[in-house]
Amino acid sequence: MEEEKKQPAETENIPEKKTDGDWIDRAEAKIDEAAEKIHQSETYRKADEKLEDVTKKLFRKAGRLWGKLK
């Protein structure tokens, strides 16, 4: 009798895999949507351009220093 009482309680605490999958899919969709909005924003575009300029300047300076060291 004790075993019969424990079995239903154990199965109630187990989450359904289908529900978990739905939550995961929804969360991934929200993240993808937010990332797309960020990538299309003007601020992101400006930051990307600035980062590219800084990277070019850094590598140019490094190239000049590298040439002086040889």
Coordinates of C-alpha atoms in Angstrom, one line a residue:
M1 CA 0.0 0.0 0.0
E2 CA 2.8 2.4 0.8
E3 CA 4.3 1.8 -2.7
E4 CA 1.1 2.6 -4.4
K5 CA 0.9 6.0 -2.5
K6 CA 4.5 6.9 -3.4
Q7 CA 4.2 6.2 -7.2
P8 CA 1.6 8.9 -8.1
A9 CA 3.5 11.6 -6.1
E10 CA 6.7 10.8 -7.9
T11 CA 5.1 11.0 -11.3
E12 CA 3.5 14.4 -10.5
N13 CA 6.9 16.0 -9.8
I14 CA 8.3 15.0 -13.2
P15 CA 8.0 17.9 -15.7
E16 CA 6.7 17.0 -19.2
K17 CA 9.4 17.1 -21.8
K18 CA 7.0 18.6 -24.3
T19 CA 6.4 21.6 -22.1
D20 CA 10.1 22.1 -21.5
G21 CA 10.8 22.0 -25.2
D22 CA 8.1 24.6 -25.8
W23 CA 9.7 26.9 -23.2
I24 CA 13.1 26.4 -24.7
D25 CA 11.8 27.1 -28.3
R26 CA 10.1 30.2 -27.1
A27 CA 13.1 31.5 -25.3
E28 CA 15.4 30.9 -28.3
A29 CA 12.9 32.7 -30.6
K30 CA 12.9 35.7 -28.3
I31 CA 16.7 35.8 -28.1
D32 CA 16.9 35.5 -31.9
E33 CA 14.4 38.3 -32.3
A34 CA 16.2 40.6 -29.9
A35 CA 19.6 39.8 -31.5
E36 CA 18.1 40.7 -35.0
K37 CA 16.8 44.0 -33.7
I38 CA 20.2 44.8 -32.2
H39 CA 22.0 44.0 -35.4
Q40 CA 19.7 46.2 -37.4
S41 CA 20.0 49.2 -35.1
E42 CA 21.8 52.4 -36.0
T43 CA 23.9 52.3 -32.8
Y44 CA 25.2 48.8 -33.5
R45 CA 26.2 49.8 -37.0
K46 CA 28.1 52.9 -35.7
A47 CA 29.8 50.8 -33.1
D48 CA 30.8 48.2 -35.6
E49 CA 32.3 50.9 -37.9
K50 CA 34.2 52.5 -35.0
L51 CA 35.5 49.1 -33.9
E52 CA 36.7 48.4 -37.5
D53 CA 38.5 51.7 -37.7
V54 CA 40.2 51.2 -34.4
T55 CA 41.3 47.7 -35.4
K56 CA 42.8 48.9 -38.6
K57 CA 44.7 51.7 -36.8
L58 CA 46.0 49.2 -34.2
F59 CA 47.2 46.8 -36.9
R60 CA 48.8 49.6 -38.9
K61 CA 50.8 50.7 -35.8
A62 CA 51.7 47.2 -35.0
G63 CA 52.9 46.7 -38.6
R64 CA 55.1 49.8 -38.4
L65 CA 56.6 48.7 -35.1
W66 CA 57.2 45.2 -36.5
G67 CA 59.1 46.7 -39.4
K68 CA 61.3 48.7 -37.0
L69 CA 62.1 45.6 -35.0
K70 CA 63.4 43.6 -37.9

